[in-house]
PDB file of C-alpha atoms in Angstrom:
ATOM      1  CA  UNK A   1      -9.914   5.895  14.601  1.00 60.00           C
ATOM      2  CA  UNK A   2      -6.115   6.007  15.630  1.00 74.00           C
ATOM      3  CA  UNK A   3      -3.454   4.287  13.550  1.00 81.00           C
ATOM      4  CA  UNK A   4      -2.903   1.160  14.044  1.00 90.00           C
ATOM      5  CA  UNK A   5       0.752  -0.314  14.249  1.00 93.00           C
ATOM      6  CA  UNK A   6       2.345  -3.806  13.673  1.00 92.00           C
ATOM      7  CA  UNK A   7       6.118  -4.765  14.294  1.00 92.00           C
ATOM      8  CA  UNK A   8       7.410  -7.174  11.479  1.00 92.00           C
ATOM      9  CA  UNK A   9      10.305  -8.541  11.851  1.00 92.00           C
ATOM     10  CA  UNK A  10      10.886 -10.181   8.510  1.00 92.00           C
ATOM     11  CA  UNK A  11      10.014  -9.539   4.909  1.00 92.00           C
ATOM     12  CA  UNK A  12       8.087 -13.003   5.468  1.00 93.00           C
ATOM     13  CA  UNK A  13       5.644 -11.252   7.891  1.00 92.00           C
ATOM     14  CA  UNK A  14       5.692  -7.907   5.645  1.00 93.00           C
ATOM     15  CA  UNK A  15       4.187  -9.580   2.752  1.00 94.00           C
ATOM     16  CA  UNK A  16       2.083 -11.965   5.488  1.00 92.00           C
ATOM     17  CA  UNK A  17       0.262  -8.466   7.192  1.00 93.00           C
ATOM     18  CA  UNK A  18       0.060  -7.228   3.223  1.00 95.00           C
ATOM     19  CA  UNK A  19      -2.009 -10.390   2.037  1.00 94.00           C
ATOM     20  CA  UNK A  20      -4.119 -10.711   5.067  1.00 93.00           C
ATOM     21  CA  UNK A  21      -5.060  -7.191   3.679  1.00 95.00           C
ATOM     22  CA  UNK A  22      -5.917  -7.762   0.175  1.00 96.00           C
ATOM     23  CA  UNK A  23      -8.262 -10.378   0.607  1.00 93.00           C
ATOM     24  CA  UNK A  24     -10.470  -7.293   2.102  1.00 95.00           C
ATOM     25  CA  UNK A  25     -10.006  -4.859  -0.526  1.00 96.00           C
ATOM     26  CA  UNK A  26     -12.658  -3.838  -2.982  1.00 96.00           C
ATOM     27  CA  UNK A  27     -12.750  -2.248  -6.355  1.00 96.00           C
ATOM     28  CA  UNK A  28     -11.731   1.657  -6.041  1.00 95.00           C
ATOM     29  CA  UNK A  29     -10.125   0.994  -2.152  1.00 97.00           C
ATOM     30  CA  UNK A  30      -6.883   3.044  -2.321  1.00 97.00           C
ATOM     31  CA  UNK A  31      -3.484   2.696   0.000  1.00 98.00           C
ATOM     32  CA  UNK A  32      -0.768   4.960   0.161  1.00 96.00           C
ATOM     33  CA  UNK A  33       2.559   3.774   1.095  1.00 95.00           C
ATOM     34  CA  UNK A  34       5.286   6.230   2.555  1.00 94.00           C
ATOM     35  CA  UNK A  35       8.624   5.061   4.243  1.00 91.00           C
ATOM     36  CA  UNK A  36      12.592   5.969   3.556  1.00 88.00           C
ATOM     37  CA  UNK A  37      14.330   4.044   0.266  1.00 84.00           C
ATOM     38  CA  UNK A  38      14.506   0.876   1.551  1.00 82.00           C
ATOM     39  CA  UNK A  39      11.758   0.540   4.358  1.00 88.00           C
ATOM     40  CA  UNK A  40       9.927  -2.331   2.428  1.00 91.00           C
ATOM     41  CA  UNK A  41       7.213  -0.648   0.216  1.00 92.00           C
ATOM     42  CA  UNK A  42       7.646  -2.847  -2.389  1.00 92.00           C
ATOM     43  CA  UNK A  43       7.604  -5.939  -0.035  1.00 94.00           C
ATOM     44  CA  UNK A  44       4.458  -5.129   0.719  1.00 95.00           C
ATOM     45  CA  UNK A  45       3.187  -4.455  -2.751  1.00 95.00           C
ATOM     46  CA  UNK A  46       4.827  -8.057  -3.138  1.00 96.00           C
ATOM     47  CA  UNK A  47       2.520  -9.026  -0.291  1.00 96.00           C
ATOM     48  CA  UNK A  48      -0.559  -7.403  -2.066  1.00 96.00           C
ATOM     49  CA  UNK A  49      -0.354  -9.032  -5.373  1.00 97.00           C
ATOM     50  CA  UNK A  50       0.308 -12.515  -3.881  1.00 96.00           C
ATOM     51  CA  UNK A  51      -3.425 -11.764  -1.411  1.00 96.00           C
ATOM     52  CA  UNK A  52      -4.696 -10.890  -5.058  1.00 97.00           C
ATOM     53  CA  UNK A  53      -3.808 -13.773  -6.400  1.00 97.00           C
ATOM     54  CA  UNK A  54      -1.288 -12.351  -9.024  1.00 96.00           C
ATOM     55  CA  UNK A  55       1.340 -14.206 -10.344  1.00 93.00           C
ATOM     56  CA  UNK A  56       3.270 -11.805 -11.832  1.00 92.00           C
ATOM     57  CA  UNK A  57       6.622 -10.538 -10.643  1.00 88.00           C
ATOM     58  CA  UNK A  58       5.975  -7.505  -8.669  1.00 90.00           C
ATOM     59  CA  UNK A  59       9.212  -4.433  -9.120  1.00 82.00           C
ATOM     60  CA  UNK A  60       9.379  -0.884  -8.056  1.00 75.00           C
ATOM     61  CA  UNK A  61       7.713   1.074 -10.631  1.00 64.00           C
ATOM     62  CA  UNK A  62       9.986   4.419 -10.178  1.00 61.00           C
ATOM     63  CA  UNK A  63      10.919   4.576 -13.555  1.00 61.00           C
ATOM     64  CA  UNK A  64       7.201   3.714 -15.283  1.00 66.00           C
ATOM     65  CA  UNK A  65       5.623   5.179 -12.550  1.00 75.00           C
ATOM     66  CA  UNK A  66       2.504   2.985 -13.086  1.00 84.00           C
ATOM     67  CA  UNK A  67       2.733  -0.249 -13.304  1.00 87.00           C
ATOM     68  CA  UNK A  68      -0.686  -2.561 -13.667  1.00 92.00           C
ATOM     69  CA  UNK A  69      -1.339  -6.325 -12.377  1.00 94.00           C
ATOM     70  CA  UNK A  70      -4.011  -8.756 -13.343  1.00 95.00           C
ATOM     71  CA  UNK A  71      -5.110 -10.646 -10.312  1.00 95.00           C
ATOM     72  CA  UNK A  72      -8.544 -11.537  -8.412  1.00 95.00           C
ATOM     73  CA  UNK A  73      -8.739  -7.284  -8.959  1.00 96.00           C
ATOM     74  CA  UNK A  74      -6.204  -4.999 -10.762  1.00 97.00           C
ATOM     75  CA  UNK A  75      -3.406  -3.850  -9.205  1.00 96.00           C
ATOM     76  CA  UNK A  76      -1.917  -0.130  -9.924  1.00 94.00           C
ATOM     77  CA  UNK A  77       1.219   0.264  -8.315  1.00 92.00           C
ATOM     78  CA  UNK A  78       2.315   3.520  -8.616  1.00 88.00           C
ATOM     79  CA  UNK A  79       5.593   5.128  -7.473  1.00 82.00           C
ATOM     80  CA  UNK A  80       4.971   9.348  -7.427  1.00 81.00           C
ATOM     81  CA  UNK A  81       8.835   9.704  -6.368  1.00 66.00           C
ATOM     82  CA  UNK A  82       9.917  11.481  -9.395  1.00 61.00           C
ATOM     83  CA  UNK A  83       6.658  13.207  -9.276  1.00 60.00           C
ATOM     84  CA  UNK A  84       8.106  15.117  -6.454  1.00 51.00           C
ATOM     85  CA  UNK A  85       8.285  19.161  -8.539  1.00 47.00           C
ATOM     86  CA  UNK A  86       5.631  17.875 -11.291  1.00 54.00           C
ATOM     87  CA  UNK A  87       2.501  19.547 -11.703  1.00 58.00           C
ATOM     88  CA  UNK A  88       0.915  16.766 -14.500  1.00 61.00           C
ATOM     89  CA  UNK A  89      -1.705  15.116 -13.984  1.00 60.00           C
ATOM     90  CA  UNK A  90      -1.233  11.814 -15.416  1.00 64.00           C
ATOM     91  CA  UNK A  91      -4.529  10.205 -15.039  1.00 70.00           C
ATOM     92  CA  UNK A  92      -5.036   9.228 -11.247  1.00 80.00           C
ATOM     93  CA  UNK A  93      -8.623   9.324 -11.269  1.00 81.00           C
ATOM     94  CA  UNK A  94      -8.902   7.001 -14.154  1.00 86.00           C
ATOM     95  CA  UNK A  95      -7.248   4.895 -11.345  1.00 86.00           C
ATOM     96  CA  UNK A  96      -8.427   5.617  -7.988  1.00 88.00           C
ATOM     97  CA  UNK A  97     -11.644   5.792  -8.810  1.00 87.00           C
ATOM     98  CA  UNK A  98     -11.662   2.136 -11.174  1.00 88.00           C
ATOM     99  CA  UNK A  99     -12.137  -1.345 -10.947  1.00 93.00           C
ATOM    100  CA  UNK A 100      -9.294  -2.032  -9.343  1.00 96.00           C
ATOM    101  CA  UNK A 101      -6.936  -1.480  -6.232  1.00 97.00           C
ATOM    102  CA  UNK A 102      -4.475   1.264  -6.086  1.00 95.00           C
ATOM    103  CA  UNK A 103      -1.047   1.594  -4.367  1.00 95.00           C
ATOM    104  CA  UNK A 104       0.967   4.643  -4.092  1.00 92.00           C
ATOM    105  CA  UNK A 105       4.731   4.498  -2.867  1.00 90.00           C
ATOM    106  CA  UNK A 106       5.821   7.938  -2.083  1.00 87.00           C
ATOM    107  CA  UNK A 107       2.238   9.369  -2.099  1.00 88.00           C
ATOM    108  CA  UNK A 108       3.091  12.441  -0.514  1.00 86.00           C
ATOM    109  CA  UNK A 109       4.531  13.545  -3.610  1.00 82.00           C
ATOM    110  CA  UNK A 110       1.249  13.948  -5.292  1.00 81.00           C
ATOM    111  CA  UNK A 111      -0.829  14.903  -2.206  1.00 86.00           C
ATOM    112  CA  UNK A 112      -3.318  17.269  -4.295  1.00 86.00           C
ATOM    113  CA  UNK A 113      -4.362  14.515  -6.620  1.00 87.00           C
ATOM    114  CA  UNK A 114      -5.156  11.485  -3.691  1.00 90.00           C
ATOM    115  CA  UNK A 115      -8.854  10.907  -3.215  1.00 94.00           C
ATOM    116  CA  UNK A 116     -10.021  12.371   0.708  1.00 94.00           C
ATOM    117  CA  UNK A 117     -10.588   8.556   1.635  1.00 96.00           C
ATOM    118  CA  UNK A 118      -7.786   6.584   1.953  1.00 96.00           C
ATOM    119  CA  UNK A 119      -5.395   3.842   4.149  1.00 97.00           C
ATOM    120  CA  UNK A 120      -2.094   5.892   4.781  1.00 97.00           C
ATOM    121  CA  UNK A 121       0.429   2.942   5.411  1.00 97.00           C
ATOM    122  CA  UNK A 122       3.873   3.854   6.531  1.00 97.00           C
ATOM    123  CA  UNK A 123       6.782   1.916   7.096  1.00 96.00           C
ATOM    124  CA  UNK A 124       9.302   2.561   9.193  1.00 95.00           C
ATOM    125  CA  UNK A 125      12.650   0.963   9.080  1.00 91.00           C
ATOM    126  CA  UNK A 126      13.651  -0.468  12.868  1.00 92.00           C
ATOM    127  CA  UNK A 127      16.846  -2.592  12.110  1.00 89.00           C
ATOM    128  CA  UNK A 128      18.332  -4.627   9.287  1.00 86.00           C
ATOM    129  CA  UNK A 129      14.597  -6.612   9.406  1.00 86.00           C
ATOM    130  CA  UNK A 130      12.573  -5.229  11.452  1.00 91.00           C
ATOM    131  CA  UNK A 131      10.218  -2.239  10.396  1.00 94.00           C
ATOM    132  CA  UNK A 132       6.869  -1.122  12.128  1.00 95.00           C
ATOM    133  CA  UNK A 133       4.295  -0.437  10.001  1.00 95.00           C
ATOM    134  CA  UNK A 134       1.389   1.790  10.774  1.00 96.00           C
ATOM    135  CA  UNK A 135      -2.324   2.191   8.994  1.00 97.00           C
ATOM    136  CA  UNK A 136      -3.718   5.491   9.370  1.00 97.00           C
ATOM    137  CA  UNK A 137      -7.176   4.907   7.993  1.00 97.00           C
ATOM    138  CA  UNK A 138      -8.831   8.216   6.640  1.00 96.00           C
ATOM    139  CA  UNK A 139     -13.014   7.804   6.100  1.00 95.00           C
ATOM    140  CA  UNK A 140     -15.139   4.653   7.238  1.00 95.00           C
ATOM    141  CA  UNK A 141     -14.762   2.487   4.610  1.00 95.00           C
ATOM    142  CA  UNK A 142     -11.201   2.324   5.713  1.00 96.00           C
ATOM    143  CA  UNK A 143     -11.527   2.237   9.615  1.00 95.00           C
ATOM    144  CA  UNK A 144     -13.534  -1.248   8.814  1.00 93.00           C
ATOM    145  CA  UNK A 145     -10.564  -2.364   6.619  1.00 93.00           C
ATOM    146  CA  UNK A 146      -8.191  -1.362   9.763  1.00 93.00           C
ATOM    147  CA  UNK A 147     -10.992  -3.068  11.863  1.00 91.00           C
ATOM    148  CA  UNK A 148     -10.597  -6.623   9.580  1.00 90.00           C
ATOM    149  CA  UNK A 149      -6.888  -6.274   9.533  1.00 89.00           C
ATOM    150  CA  UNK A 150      -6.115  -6.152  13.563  1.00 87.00           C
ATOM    151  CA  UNK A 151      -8.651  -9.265  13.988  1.00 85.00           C
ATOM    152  CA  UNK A 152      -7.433 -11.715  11.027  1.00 82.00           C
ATOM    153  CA  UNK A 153      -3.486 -10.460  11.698  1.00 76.00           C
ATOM    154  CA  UNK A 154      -3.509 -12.727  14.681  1.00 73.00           C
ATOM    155  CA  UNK A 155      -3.112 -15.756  12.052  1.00 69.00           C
ATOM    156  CA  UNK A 156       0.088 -14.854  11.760  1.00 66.00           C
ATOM    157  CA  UNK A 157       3.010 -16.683  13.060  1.00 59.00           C
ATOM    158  CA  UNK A 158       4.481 -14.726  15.591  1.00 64.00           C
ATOM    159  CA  UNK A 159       8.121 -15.612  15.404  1.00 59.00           C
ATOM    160  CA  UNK A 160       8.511 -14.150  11.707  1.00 57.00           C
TER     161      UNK A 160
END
């Protein structure tokens, strides 16, 4: 399946596009997000937690590098940035592979340690609010997660 692309134009409809996501997610599903400093990776994390129904404040993780949420599922949020020239292996399968969701900012970082199935997402910064993000789905449990997320995106308002 080819990537599939949506224009945002606000950090409203970032988070929007991310929650319509979660409530598809299962236990073990795992999303890598990639985009410049700034692009909105965290939005969408924001987005995310709020479609798992966690109420916790969501932050960039770059210092802790893992960062785990309580919700409807867990949520690992994970930021490999300062992983960029480390070889340690700090657990991920205890992650990818559990009972919960997990998100990587900066994924590319820690490319030999990412499970072969997976929903690339990147975000691309278009103007002061605009971005376009794109889902790359890699295996067929996450073509049918692209699948569910071009039909229910439509709910969306489309001036945000």
């Amino acid at each position: 399946m080819n990537a599939f692309e949506i224009i945002s134009k606000s950090e409203k409809k970032t988070k929007g596009i991310a929650e319509i996501l979660a409530s598809f997610l299962h236990p073990g599903d795992v999303l890598t997000l990639e985009g410049d400093l700034g692009a909105g990776k965290t939005t969408f994390t924001k987005g995310l937690a709020k479609g798992l129904s966690i109420e916790r404040a969501v932050t960039s993780p770059t210092f802790t590098i893992i960062k785990e949420y309580n919700g409807r599922l867990p949520l690992y949020h994970m930021d490999a940035y300062r992983l960029e020239f480390s070889d340690e292996d700090i657990g991920f399968e205890e992650y990818f592979y559990g009972d919960g969701i997990s998100v990587i900012e900066w994924a590319s970082f820690i490319e030999e340690y990412l499970p072969m199935n997976r929903l690339q997402i990147k975000i691309e910064h278009l103007s002061s609010e605009k971005r376009k993000l794109s889902f790359q789905p890699i295996g067929t449990r996450y073509e049918q997660l692209v699948n569910e997320l071009q039909i229910y995106q439509s709910d969306l308002p489309t001036d945000i």
